[in-house]
mmCIF file of C-alpha atoms and ligand atoms in Angstrom:
data_model
loop_
_atom_site.group_PDB
_atom_site.id
_atom_site.type_symbol
_atom_site.label_atom_id
_atom_site.label_comp_id
_atom_site.label_asym_id
_atom_site.label_seq_id
_atom_site.Cartn_x
_atom_site.Cartn_y
_atom_site.Cartn_z
ATOM 1 C CA MET M 886 26.331 -3.064 3.635
ATOM 2 C CA LYS M 887 24.610 -4.235 0.916
ATOM 3 C CA ALA M 888 22.093 -2.101 -0.971
ATOM 4 C CA ILE M 889 19.960 -1.627 -3.651
ATOM 5 C CA VAL M 890 20.434 1.841 -5.573
ATOM 6 C CA TYR M 891 19.366 4.133 -8.186
ATOM 7 C CA HIS M 892 21.014 6.961 -10.146
ATOM 8 C CA ARG M 893 18.465 7.913 -12.772
ATOM 9 C CA TYR M 894 14.641 7.067 -13.223
ATOM 10 C CA GLY M 895 13.493 4.337 -15.358
ATOM 11 C CA THR M 896 12.925 1.126 -15.475
ATOM 12 C CA PRO M 897 14.112 -1.750 -13.193
ATOM 13 C CA ASP M 898 17.208 -1.987 -14.925
ATOM 14 C CA ASN M 899 18.841 0.803 -13.369
ATOM 15 C CA LEU M 900 18.215 -0.671 -10.123
ATOM 16 C CA GLU M 901 21.998 -2.097 -8.577
ATOM 17 C CA PHE M 902 23.469 -3.812 -6.020
ATOM 18 C CA LYS M 903 25.950 -2.657 -4.569
ATOM 19 C CA GLU M 904 28.522 -2.347 -1.297
ATOM 20 C CA ILE M 905 27.863 0.959 -0.202
ATOM 21 C CA ASP M 906 28.423 2.705 3.382
ATOM 22 C CA LYS M 907 26.365 1.989 7.030
ATOM 23 C CA PRO M 908 24.192 4.456 7.412
ATOM 24 C CA ILE M 909 24.763 6.760 10.690
ATOM 25 C CA PRO M 910 21.896 6.901 12.990
ATOM 26 C CA LYS M 911 21.144 11.068 14.053
ATOM 27 C CA GLU M 912 20.368 11.590 17.691
ATOM 28 C CA ASP M 913 17.150 11.534 16.971
ATOM 29 C CA GLU M 914 16.495 8.244 14.681
ATOM 30 C CA VAL M 915 16.869 4.559 15.656
ATOM 31 C CA LEU M 916 19.355 2.115 13.132
ATOM 32 C CA ILE M 917 18.071 -1.216 11.900
ATOM 33 C CA LYS M 918 19.160 -4.059 10.691
ATOM 34 C CA VAL M 919 16.634 -4.979 8.149
ATOM 35 C CA HIS M 920 15.029 -8.582 8.499
ATOM 36 C CA ALA M 921 12.068 -7.488 5.550
ATOM 37 C CA VAL M 922 10.983 -5.189 2.769
ATOM 38 C CA SER M 923 7.976 -4.884 0.936
ATOM 39 C CA ILE M 924 7.003 -3.492 -2.989
ATOM 40 C CA ASN M 925 4.622 -0.423 -3.097
ATOM 41 C CA ASP M 926 2.689 1.244 -5.442
ATOM 42 C CA TRP M 927 5.164 4.708 -4.633
ATOM 43 C CA ASP M 928 8.391 3.312 -4.401
ATOM 44 C CA ASP M 929 7.841 1.380 -8.344
ATOM 45 C CA GLY M 930 6.464 5.764 -8.851
ATOM 46 C CA LEU M 931 10.137 6.691 -7.274
ATOM 47 C CA LEU M 932 11.495 4.365 -9.353
ATOM 48 C CA HIS M 933 10.089 5.370 -12.848
ATOM 49 C CA GLY M 934 10.070 8.699 -12.219
ATOM 50 C CA ASP M 935 6.564 10.373 -12.358
ATOM 51 C CA PHE M 936 6.095 13.917 -12.597
ATOM 52 C CA ILE M 937 4.563 13.893 -8.502
ATOM 53 C CA ASN M 938 7.558 11.324 -7.868
ATOM 54 C CA ARG M 939 10.155 14.058 -9.552
ATOM 55 C CA LEU M 940 8.820 16.712 -7.244
ATOM 56 C CA LEU M 941 9.404 14.480 -3.769
ATOM 57 C CA ASN M 942 12.714 13.095 -5.145
ATOM 58 C CA GLY M 943 14.727 15.092 -7.115
ATOM 59 C CA LEU M 944 13.467 16.736 -10.890
ATOM 60 C CA ARG M 945 16.355 15.190 -13.248
ATOM 61 C CA LYS M 946 17.738 12.782 -11.188
ATOM 62 C CA PRO M 947 16.427 10.718 -7.605
ATOM 63 C CA LYS M 948 18.112 11.834 -4.167
ATOM 64 C CA ARG M 949 17.378 8.988 -2.614
ATOM 65 C CA LYS M 950 18.997 6.986 -3.903
ATOM 66 C CA ILE M 951 17.496 3.099 -2.519
ATOM 67 C CA LEU M 952 14.103 2.693 -2.256
ATOM 68 C CA GLY M 953 11.564 0.959 0.304
ATOM 69 C CA SER M 954 9.382 2.284 3.071
ATOM 70 C CA ASP M 955 8.094 -0.761 4.191
ATOM 71 C CA ILE M 956 10.371 -2.677 6.812
ATOM 72 C CA ALA M 957 10.762 -5.020 9.367
ATOM 73 C CA GLY M 958 13.880 -5.377 11.208
ATOM 74 C CA ARG M 959 15.957 -5.772 14.622
ATOM 75 C CA ILE M 960 17.445 -2.101 16.534
ATOM 76 C CA GLU M 961 20.901 -2.254 16.099
ATOM 77 C CA ALA M 962 21.595 1.119 18.133
ATOM 78 C CA VAL M 963 19.821 3.891 19.616
ATOM 79 C CA GLY M 964 20.900 8.021 19.486
ATOM 80 C CA LYS M 965 20.812 9.513 22.757
ATOM 81 C CA ASN M 966 17.700 10.978 22.383
ATOM 82 C CA VAL M 967 15.564 7.638 21.748
ATOM 83 C CA LYS M 968 13.372 7.135 24.398
ATOM 84 C CA GLN M 969 10.766 4.412 22.913
ATOM 85 C CA PHE M 970 12.679 1.617 22.023
ATOM 86 C CA LYS M 971 16.218 -0.479 22.421
ATOM 87 C CA PRO M 972 19.019 -2.563 21.135
ATOM 88 C CA GLY M 973 17.636 -5.441 20.264
ATOM 89 C CA ASP M 974 14.132 -4.394 19.745
ATOM 90 C CA ASP M 975 12.176 -6.022 16.951
ATOM 91 C CA VAL M 976 9.731 -3.596 14.612
ATOM 92 C CA TYR M 977 8.432 -2.397 12.326
ATOM 93 C CA GLY M 978 6.767 0.241 9.806
ATOM 94 C CA ASP M 979 6.932 3.266 6.923
ATOM 95 C CA LEU M 980 9.639 4.975 5.429
ATOM 96 C CA SER M 981 7.662 6.887 3.591
ATOM 97 C CA GLY M 982 9.731 9.955 2.556
ATOM 98 C CA ARG M 983 12.741 8.900 3.160
ATOM 99 C CA TRP M 984 12.634 5.243 2.613
ATOM 100 C CA GLY M 985 16.197 3.252 2.045
ATOM 101 C CA GLY M 986 14.665 -0.248 3.163
ATOM 102 C CA PHE M 987 15.671 -1.993 0.317
ATOM 103 C CA ALA M 988 19.390 -2.301 1.936
ATOM 104 C CA GLU M 989 20.767 -4.323 4.931
ATOM 105 C CA TYR M 990 20.323 -1.046 7.091
ATOM 106 C CA VAL M 991 18.258 1.294 7.495
ATOM 107 C CA CYS M 992 18.171 5.200 9.884
ATOM 108 C CA ALA M 993 14.370 6.247 11.196
ATOM 109 C CA LYS M 994 12.905 7.975 12.964
ATOM 110 C CA GLU M 995 10.945 6.033 16.217
ATOM 111 C CA ASN M 996 7.271 7.941 15.600
ATOM 112 C CA LEU M 997 7.636 5.965 12.630
ATOM 113 C CA LEU M 998 8.060 2.207 14.067
ATOM 114 C CA ALA M 999 6.131 -0.101 16.076
ATOM 115 C CA LEU M 1000 6.686 -3.030 18.571
ATOM 116 C CA LYS M 1001 6.159 -5.974 16.014
ATOM 117 C CA PRO M 1002 5.016 -8.980 17.936
ATOM 118 C CA ALA M 1003 6.677 -12.139 18.869
ATOM 119 C CA THR M 1004 4.947 -14.191 16.972
ATOM 120 C CA MET M 1005 4.557 -11.789 13.391
ATOM 121 C CA SER M 1006 7.816 -12.957 11.358
ATOM 122 C CA PHE M 1007 9.599 -9.808 10.065
ATOM 123 C CA GLU M 1008 7.824 -10.930 6.293
ATOM 124 C CA GLU M 1009 4.790 -10.128 7.434
ATOM 125 C CA ALA M 1010 5.369 -7.408 9.186
ATOM 126 C CA ALA M 1011 7.151 -6.125 6.178
ATOM 127 C CA SER M 1012 3.864 -6.535 3.900
ATOM 128 C CA ILE M 1013 1.811 -4.634 6.899
ATOM 129 C CA PRO M 1014 2.281 -0.635 6.568
ATOM 130 C CA GLN M 1015 1.148 0.951 3.416
ATOM 131 C CA ALA M 1016 -1.613 -1.437 2.347
ATOM 132 C CA ALA M 1017 -3.001 -2.356 5.674
ATOM 133 C CA MET M 1018 -3.372 1.432 6.614
ATOM 134 C CA LEU M 1019 -4.675 2.299 3.346
ATOM 135 C CA ALA M 1020 -7.876 -0.320 3.805
ATOM 136 C CA VAL M 1021 -7.534 0.584 7.325
ATOM 137 C CA GLN M 1022 -8.038 3.873 6.233
ATOM 138 C CA GLY M 1023 -10.575 3.876 3.147
ATOM 139 C CA LEU M 1024 -13.088 1.463 5.320
ATOM 140 C CA ILE M 1025 -13.110 2.183 8.717
ATOM 141 C CA ASP M 1026 -12.250 6.004 8.927
ATOM 142 C CA LYS M 1027 -13.541 6.900 5.229
ATOM 143 C CA GLY M 1028 -16.213 4.710 4.133
ATOM 144 C CA LYS M 1029 -17.368 3.896 7.873
ATOM 145 C CA ILE M 1030 -18.156 0.275 7.123
ATOM 146 C CA LYS M 1031 -21.116 -1.089 9.162
ATOM 147 C CA GLN M 1032 -22.748 -4.678 9.482
ATOM 148 C CA GLY M 1033 -25.092 -5.499 6.519
ATOM 149 C CA GLN M 1034 -23.339 -4.000 3.541
ATOM 150 C CA LYS M 1035 -22.422 -4.297 0.224
ATOM 151 C CA LEU M 1036 -19.011 -3.520 -0.248
ATOM 152 C CA LEU M 1037 -17.197 -3.616 -3.827
ATOM 153 C CA ILE M 1038 -13.262 -3.589 -3.719
ATOM 154 C CA ASN M 1039 -12.229 -2.077 -7.134
ATOM 155 C CA GLY M 1040 -8.485 -3.732 -7.604
ATOM 156 C CA ALA M 1041 -8.634 -6.676 -5.087
ATOM 157 C CA GLY M 1042 -6.578 -8.843 -5.603
ATOM 158 C CA GLY M 1043 -2.920 -6.894 -4.538
ATOM 159 C CA GLY M 1044 -1.944 -5.112 -0.688
ATOM 160 C CA VAL M 1045 -4.756 -3.202 -0.183
ATOM 161 C CA GLY M 1046 -7.788 -5.808 -1.392
ATOM 162 C CA THR M 1047 -5.623 -8.605 0.628
ATOM 163 C CA PHE M 1048 -6.160 -6.677 3.960
ATOM 164 C CA GLY M 1049 -9.192 -5.300 3.099
ATOM 165 C CA ILE M 1050 -11.178 -8.983 2.306
ATOM 166 C CA GLN M 1051 -10.359 -9.516 5.849
ATOM 167 C CA ILE M 1052 -10.992 -5.763 7.936
ATOM 168 C CA ALA M 1053 -14.526 -6.141 6.430
ATOM 169 C CA LYS M 1054 -15.045 -9.696 6.525
ATOM 170 C CA LEU M 1055 -14.811 -8.479 10.378
ATOM 171 C CA TYR M 1056 -17.662 -5.760 10.095
ATOM 172 C CA GLY M 1057 -20.232 -9.057 8.727
ATOM 173 C CA VAL M 1058 -20.788 -7.401 4.967
ATOM 174 C CA GLU M 1059 -21.191 -8.678 1.573
ATOM 175 C CA VAL M 1060 -18.052 -8.504 -0.340
ATOM 176 C CA THR M 1061 -17.554 -8.322 -4.009
ATOM 177 C CA GLY M 1062 -13.487 -8.182 -5.465
ATOM 178 C CA VAL M 1063 -12.939 -6.605 -9.084
ATOM 179 C CA ASP M 1064 -9.455 -8.255 -10.785
ATOM 180 C CA ASN M 1065 -7.965 -9.903 -13.294
ATOM 181 C CA THR M 1066 -8.362 -13.789 -14.187
ATOM 182 C CA GLY M 1067 -5.571 -14.450 -13.061
ATOM 183 C CA LYS M 1068 -5.929 -13.533 -9.033
ATOM 184 C CA LEU M 1069 -9.783 -14.521 -8.806
ATOM 185 C CA ASP M 1070 -9.274 -18.018 -7.236
ATOM 186 C CA MET M 1071 -7.111 -16.456 -4.691
ATOM 187 C CA MET M 1072 -9.742 -13.653 -3.573
ATOM 188 C CA LEU M 1073 -12.406 -15.759 -3.371
ATOM 189 C CA SER M 1074 -10.525 -18.815 -1.314
ATOM 190 C CA MET M 1075 -9.658 -15.835 0.755
ATOM 191 C CA GLY M 1076 -13.242 -15.235 1.310
ATOM 192 C CA PHE M 1077 -14.384 -12.929 -0.943
ATOM 193 C CA ASP M 1078 -18.383 -14.013 -1.550
ATOM 194 C CA HIS M 1079 -18.256 -12.565 -5.083
ATOM 195 C CA VAL M 1080 -15.289 -11.716 -7.334
ATOM 196 C CA ILE M 1081 -16.007 -10.015 -10.647
ATOM 197 C CA ASP M 1082 -13.195 -10.065 -13.222
ATOM 198 C CA TYR M 1083 -12.565 -6.247 -14.900
ATOM 199 C CA THR M 1084 -11.146 -7.987 -18.283
ATOM 200 C CA LYS M 1085 -14.346 -9.530 -19.153
ATOM 201 C CA GLU M 1086 -17.287 -7.035 -16.756
ATOM 202 C CA ASP M 1087 -17.794 -4.086 -15.858
ATOM 203 C CA PHE M 1088 -18.706 -3.545 -12.960
ATOM 204 C CA THR M 1089 -19.930 -0.400 -13.256
ATOM 205 C CA LYS M 1090 -22.413 -1.630 -15.850
ATOM 206 C CA ASN M 1091 -23.988 -4.465 -14.681
ATOM 207 C CA GLY M 1092 -27.120 -2.764 -13.021
ATOM 208 C CA LYS M 1093 -26.199 -4.109 -9.705
ATOM 209 C CA CYS M 1094 -25.270 -1.767 -6.383
ATOM 210 C CA TYR M 1095 -22.791 -0.878 -3.661
ATOM 211 C CA ASP M 1096 -23.332 0.569 -0.227
ATOM 212 C CA LEU M 1097 -19.377 1.190 -0.589
ATOM 213 C CA ILE M 1098 -17.097 0.910 -3.162
ATOM 214 C CA LEU M 1099 -13.255 0.636 -2.233
ATOM 215 C CA ASP M 1100 -10.991 1.766 -5.385
ATOM 216 C CA VAL M 1101 -7.838 0.628 -5.237
ATOM 217 C CA LYS M 1102 -7.589 2.143 -8.993
ATOM 218 C CA THR M 1103 -9.640 4.662 -10.197
ATOM 219 C CA LYS M 1104 -9.312 4.608 -13.318
ATOM 220 C CA ARG M 1105 -13.715 5.873 -15.258
ATOM 221 C CA SER M 1106 -15.445 8.638 -14.674
ATOM 222 C CA MET M 1107 -17.025 9.246 -11.171
ATOM 223 C CA PHE M 1108 -20.739 9.227 -12.477
ATOM 224 C CA ASP M 1109 -19.963 5.782 -13.512
ATOM 225 C CA TYR M 1110 -18.874 4.861 -10.328
ATOM 226 C CA ALA M 1111 -22.164 6.757 -8.898
ATOM 227 C CA ARG M 1112 -23.896 4.933 -11.198
ATOM 228 C CA ALA M 1113 -22.246 1.654 -9.034
ATOM 229 C CA LEU M 1114 -23.458 3.246 -5.388
ATOM 230 C CA CYS M 1115 -26.555 2.349 -4.011
ATOM 231 C CA ARG M 1116 -28.368 5.466 -2.598
ATOM 232 C CA HIS M 1117 -26.403 7.496 0.283
ATOM 233 C CA GLY M 1118 -23.411 5.136 -0.968
ATOM 234 C CA VAL M 1119 -20.124 5.936 -0.204
ATOM 235 C CA TYR M 1120 -17.256 5.697 -2.636
ATOM 236 C CA VAL M 1121 -13.766 5.451 -1.160
ATOM 237 C CA THR M 1122 -10.298 6.327 -3.860
ATOM 238 C CA VAL M 1123 -6.670 4.791 -2.519
ATOM 239 C CA GLY M 1124 -5.879 5.757 -5.825
ATOM 240 C CA GLY M 1125 -5.619 5.610 -9.153
ATOM 241 C CA SER M 1126 -5.273 8.234 -12.119
ATOM 242 C CA MET M 1127 -4.201 11.806 -11.825
ATOM 243 C CA GLY M 1128 -6.815 13.020 -14.335
ATOM 244 C CA ARG M 1129 -9.536 10.883 -12.455
ATOM 245 C CA LEU M 1130 -8.851 11.981 -9.086
ATOM 246 C CA PHE M 1131 -8.734 15.505 -9.806
ATOM 247 C CA GLN M 1132 -12.223 15.245 -11.672
ATOM 248 C CA ALA M 1133 -13.399 13.292 -8.208
ATOM 249 C CA LEU M 1134 -11.781 16.929 -6.179
ATOM 250 C CA PHE M 1135 -13.902 18.407 -8.734
ATOM 251 C CA LEU M 1136 -17.392 16.456 -8.916
ATOM 252 C CA ALA M 1137 -17.845 14.851 -5.411
ATOM 253 C CA PRO M 1138 -19.423 18.577 -4.336
ATOM 254 C CA TRP M 1139 -22.212 17.536 -6.888
ATOM 255 C CA ILE M 1140 -22.341 13.994 -6.439
ATOM 256 C CA SER M 1141 -23.421 14.080 -3.447
ATOM 257 C CA MET M 1142 -26.169 17.042 -4.157
ATOM 258 C CA ILE M 1143 -27.956 15.459 -6.852
ATOM 259 C CA TYR M 1144 -27.083 11.834 -6.405
ATOM 260 C CA LYS M 1145 -26.985 11.823 -2.765
ATOM 261 C CA LYS M 1146 -23.516 9.664 -3.597
ATOM 262 C CA HIS M 1147 -20.665 10.190 -1.790
ATOM 263 C CA ILE M 1148 -17.358 10.272 -2.789
ATOM 264 C CA ARG M 1149 -13.791 10.540 -0.370
ATOM 265 C CA PHE M 1150 -11.057 10.642 -0.551
ATOM 266 C CA VAL M 1151 -7.729 8.344 1.408
ATOM 267 C CA ALA M 1152 -4.138 10.186 2.273
ATOM 268 C CA LEU M 1153 -2.768 7.986 3.953
ATOM 269 C CA LYS M 1154 -1.531 8.580 7.846
ATOM 270 C CA PRO M 1155 1.783 6.486 7.369
ATOM 271 C CA ASN M 1156 1.672 4.255 10.194
ATOM 272 C CA LYS M 1157 -1.019 5.770 12.306
ATOM 273 C CA ASP M 1158 -3.356 2.266 12.703
ATOM 274 C CA LEU M 1159 -0.200 -0.062 13.254
ATOM 275 C CA ASN M 1160 -1.211 -1.031 17.281
ATOM 276 C CA TYR M 1161 -4.394 -2.296 15.944
ATOM 277 C CA MET M 1162 -3.318 -4.336 13.288
ATOM 278 C CA ASN M 1163 -1.109 -5.814 15.931
ATOM 279 C CA GLU M 1164 -4.224 -6.696 18.265
ATOM 280 C CA LEU M 1165 -6.073 -7.998 14.897
ATOM 281 C CA PHE M 1166 -2.541 -10.415 14.261
ATOM 282 C CA GLU M 1167 -2.524 -11.253 17.506
ATOM 283 C CA ALA M 1168 -6.200 -12.390 17.360
ATOM 284 C CA GLY M 1169 -5.964 -14.401 14.412
ATOM 285 C CA LYS M 1170 -8.329 -12.132 12.293
ATOM 286 C CA ILE M 1171 -5.020 -11.393 9.312
ATOM 287 C CA ILE M 1172 -3.238 -13.254 7.729
ATOM 288 C CA PRO M 1173 -1.148 -11.197 5.402
ATOM 289 C CA VAL M 1174 -0.984 -12.390 1.612
ATOM 290 C CA ILE M 1175 2.879 -12.939 0.953
ATOM 291 C CA ASP M 1176 4.166 -13.357 -3.187
ATOM 292 C CA GLY M 1177 7.439 -14.530 -2.399
ATOM 293 C CA PRO M 1178 9.693 -13.556 -0.198
ATOM 294 C CA TYR M 1179 12.959 -12.526 -2.757
ATOM 295 C CA ARG M 1180 16.542 -11.987 -2.354
ATOM 296 C CA LEU M 1181 17.976 -8.481 -1.800
ATOM 297 C CA ASP M 1182 19.601 -9.394 -5.399
ATOM 298 C CA GLU M 1183 16.311 -10.266 -6.503
ATOM 299 C CA VAL M 1184 15.492 -6.329 -5.969
ATOM 300 C CA PRO M 1185 14.892 -6.220 -9.891
ATOM 301 C CA GLU M 1186 13.016 -8.796 -11.158
ATOM 302 C CA ALA M 1187 10.658 -8.319 -8.048
ATOM 303 C CA PHE M 1188 10.269 -5.139 -9.416
ATOM 304 C CA ARG M 1189 9.188 -5.781 -13.557
ATOM 305 C CA LEU M 1190 6.615 -8.868 -11.562
ATOM 306 C CA PHE M 1191 4.902 -5.629 -9.668
ATOM 307 C CA GLY M 1192 4.966 -4.408 -13.218
ATOM 308 C CA LYS M 1193 3.223 -6.621 -15.011
ATOM 309 C CA ALA M 1194 1.098 -7.194 -11.572
ATOM 310 C CA GLU M 1195 1.745 -10.176 -11.535
ATOM 311 C CA HIS M 1196 1.972 -11.035 -8.283
ATOM 312 C CA LYS M 1197 -0.384 -11.766 -5.452
ATOM 313 C CA GLY M 1198 -1.013 -9.974 -2.206
ATOM 314 C CA LYS M 1199 2.134 -7.969 -1.418
ATOM 315 C CA ILE M 1200 5.880 -8.527 -3.057
ATOM 316 C CA VAL M 1201 8.548 -9.011 0.465
ATOM 317 C CA ILE M 1202 11.757 -9.257 -0.061
ATOM 318 C CA THR M 1203 13.934 -10.804 2.865
ATOM 319 C CA ILE M 1204 17.206 -9.520 3.756
HETATM 320 N N1 NAP U 193 -4.446 7.764 -0.597
HETATM 321 C C1 NAP U 193 -3.015 7.824 -0.902
HETATM 322 O O1 NAP U 193 -2.133 7.921 0.126
HETATM 323 C C2 NAP U 193 -1.965 6.895 -0.838
HETATM 324 C C3 NAP U 193 -0.707 6.216 -0.518
HETATM 325 C C4 NAP U 193 0.106 5.686 -1.043
HETATM 326 C C5 NAP U 193 -0.576 4.815 -2.547
HETATM 327 N N2 NAP U 193 -1.892 4.927 -2.730
HETATM 328 C C6 NAP U 193 -2.128 4.438 -3.790
HETATM 329 O O2 NAP U 193 -2.140 2.514 -3.410
HETATM 330 C C7 NAP U 193 -3.091 1.777 -4.480
HETATM 331 C C8 NAP U 193 -2.022 0.418 -3.734
HETATM 332 O O3 NAP U 193 -2.699 -0.748 -3.609
HETATM 333 P P1 NAP U 193 -2.374 -2.200 -3.485
HETATM 334 O O4 NAP U 193 -1.222 -2.139 -2.587
HETATM 335 O O5 NAP U 193 -2.888 -2.698 -3.161
HETATM 336 O O6 NAP U 193 -1.571 -2.723 -4.774
HETATM 337 P P2 NAP U 193 -1.667 -4.082 -5.594
HETATM 338 O O7 NAP U 193 -0.859 -4.443 -4.971
HETATM 339 O O8 NAP U 193 -0.528 -2.910 -6.823
HETATM 340 O O9 NAP U 193 -2.876 -4.397 -6.460
HETATM 341 C C9 NAP U 193 -3.253 -3.328 -7.125
HETATM 342 C C10 NAP U 193 -4.315 -4.301 -8.347
HETATM 343 O O10 NAP U 193 -5.405 -4.284 -8.880
HETATM 344 C C11 NAP U 193 -5.722 -4.746 -9.957
HETATM 345 N N3 NAP U 193 -5.745 -3.578 -11.134
HETATM 346 C C12 NAP U 193 -5.404 -2.998 -11.756
HETATM 347 N N4 NAP U 193 -5.873 -2.174 -13.350
HETATM 348 C C13 NAP U 193 -7.823 -2.669 -12.791
HETATM 349 C C14 NAP U 193 -8.668 -2.054 -13.074
HETATM 350 N N5 NAP U 193 -9.023 -1.274 -13.805
HETATM 351 N N6 NAP U 193 -9.644 -3.103 -12.802
HETATM 352 C C15 NAP U 193 -9.686 -3.852 -11.562
HETATM 353 N N7 NAP U 193 -8.709 -3.808 -10.769
HETATM 354 C C16 NAP U 193 -7.536 -3.621 -11.044
HETATM 355 C C17 NAP U 193 -4.079 -5.169 -10.203
HETATM 356 O O11 NAP U 193 -4.009 -6.229 -11.887
HETATM 357 P P3 NAP U 193 -3.409 -5.819 -12.437
HETATM 358 O O12 NAP U 193 -2.839 -4.986 -12.853
HETATM 359 O O13 NAP U 193 -2.792 -7.970 -12.692
HETATM 360 O O14 NAP U 193 -4.855 -7.005 -13.736
HETATM 361 C C18 NAP U 193 -3.784 -5.658 -9.195
HETATM 362 O O15 NAP U 193 -4.184 -6.371 -8.560
HETATM 363 C C19 NAP U 193 -2.159 2.553 -5.644
HETATM 364 O O16 NAP U 193 -3.202 2.535 -6.530
HETATM 365 C C20 NAP U 193 -1.353 3.858 -5.247
HETATM 366 O O17 NAP U 193 -0.763 4.888 -5.725
HETATM 367 C C21 NAP U 193 -2.168 6.234 -1.833
#
C-alpha cells in the first residue's frame, strides 16, 4: 500500500511517500481502507518531536512511523473477536496512540470507531474526531456553557474553533472569536458575533469581560485571562505552551479562591462524543469547515501549510 512514512523527527521534508506492506488486523481489530484523514496539531508535534512527543513515540527516533489519527474509511476485514462491525461498514474515529492514518489501510480496535452517517462524506467525517471532541468537552463538559452567556474562543479559526462556534450557537450565547487577520471574514460568515484580530488587539486588555473563555492556544499569563473573565467566569484551556499550562495548574486554586474565577483543563477523551456529533450532523446543525482536500502524496505540503497556520478549519487528505 502507499503511505507517508517518517524515520526521523524534524520538518515535513522528512515525510516520504512510499510503498509499504499492508497491515494485518489482530483478532480484536478491524482493517480499514482509509478514504480520508485530517491533520491535527498533535501530528505536527509528533513530526517535529518535541520532548513530550518523544516520550510518547521514541526518544531518538519515531517508533510509529506513520502519523495520522483522525481517519474515515470502509471496513475491509474484521478480526474474529470483533463484535460491533462487519466488512463494508463506513466508520470514522481518532486513532491517537497508534496513528497510521496517512496510508491506504490502517488497523484499529473497534472501540475507537463510530459508524459514519450515510449523508456525511468521508472528508467531513475525518475532520471531526479530535477537533470536535475538544470543542464539545471544552464547552459543554468543562465550560458548562449556558444560554445567554458571553463566550470568547481564542484561536477560533482552526479546527476546534470552527466546531466550537457551531456548538456554542446551539446554546444561544454571544460569541467573540480571536484569530489572525486572514481568518476573520470566514469566522464572521460562520456566525461569530464579534471578531478580534490578535495581531492588533489584546482581548485581555480591552476592558471587556466574558462568562466563558475557550482557549485553543494558551500563551498568556493566567492573571491576564482572569482579568478578561466576568465574576464567576470560567476559563477552559485545550492546549498551548507547556510553561503556561503548568502555571495554570499551579494558579488555578488561588485564582478561584481570590477572584472567584475558575480555570479548567480539557484532557481529551478520544471519540467520546462521536455519536452526539452524528446527531448534530444529521440534524443539519454542524457543517465541518474543510481546507483541501489534498492528495496523499501532498501530505508534506499540507503539513507545511499547517505549520504556517494558513489553514481555515481542518486540513483534510483524500485517499
Ligand atoms: N487537551 C488535550 O487533551 C489535547 C489533545 C489534542 C490536542 N490538544 C490541543 O488542541 C489544540 C488544537 O486546536 P486546533 O485543532 O483548533 O488548532 P489549529 O487548527 O491549529 O487552530 C489554532 C488557531 O489558533 C490561532 N492562533 C495562534 N496563535 C494565536 C494567538 N496567540 N491568539 C489567538 N489565536 C492564535 C491559529 O492561527 P495562526 O497561527 O494562523 O495565527 C489557528 O487559527 C492545540 O493546542 C493542541 O495542542 C489538546
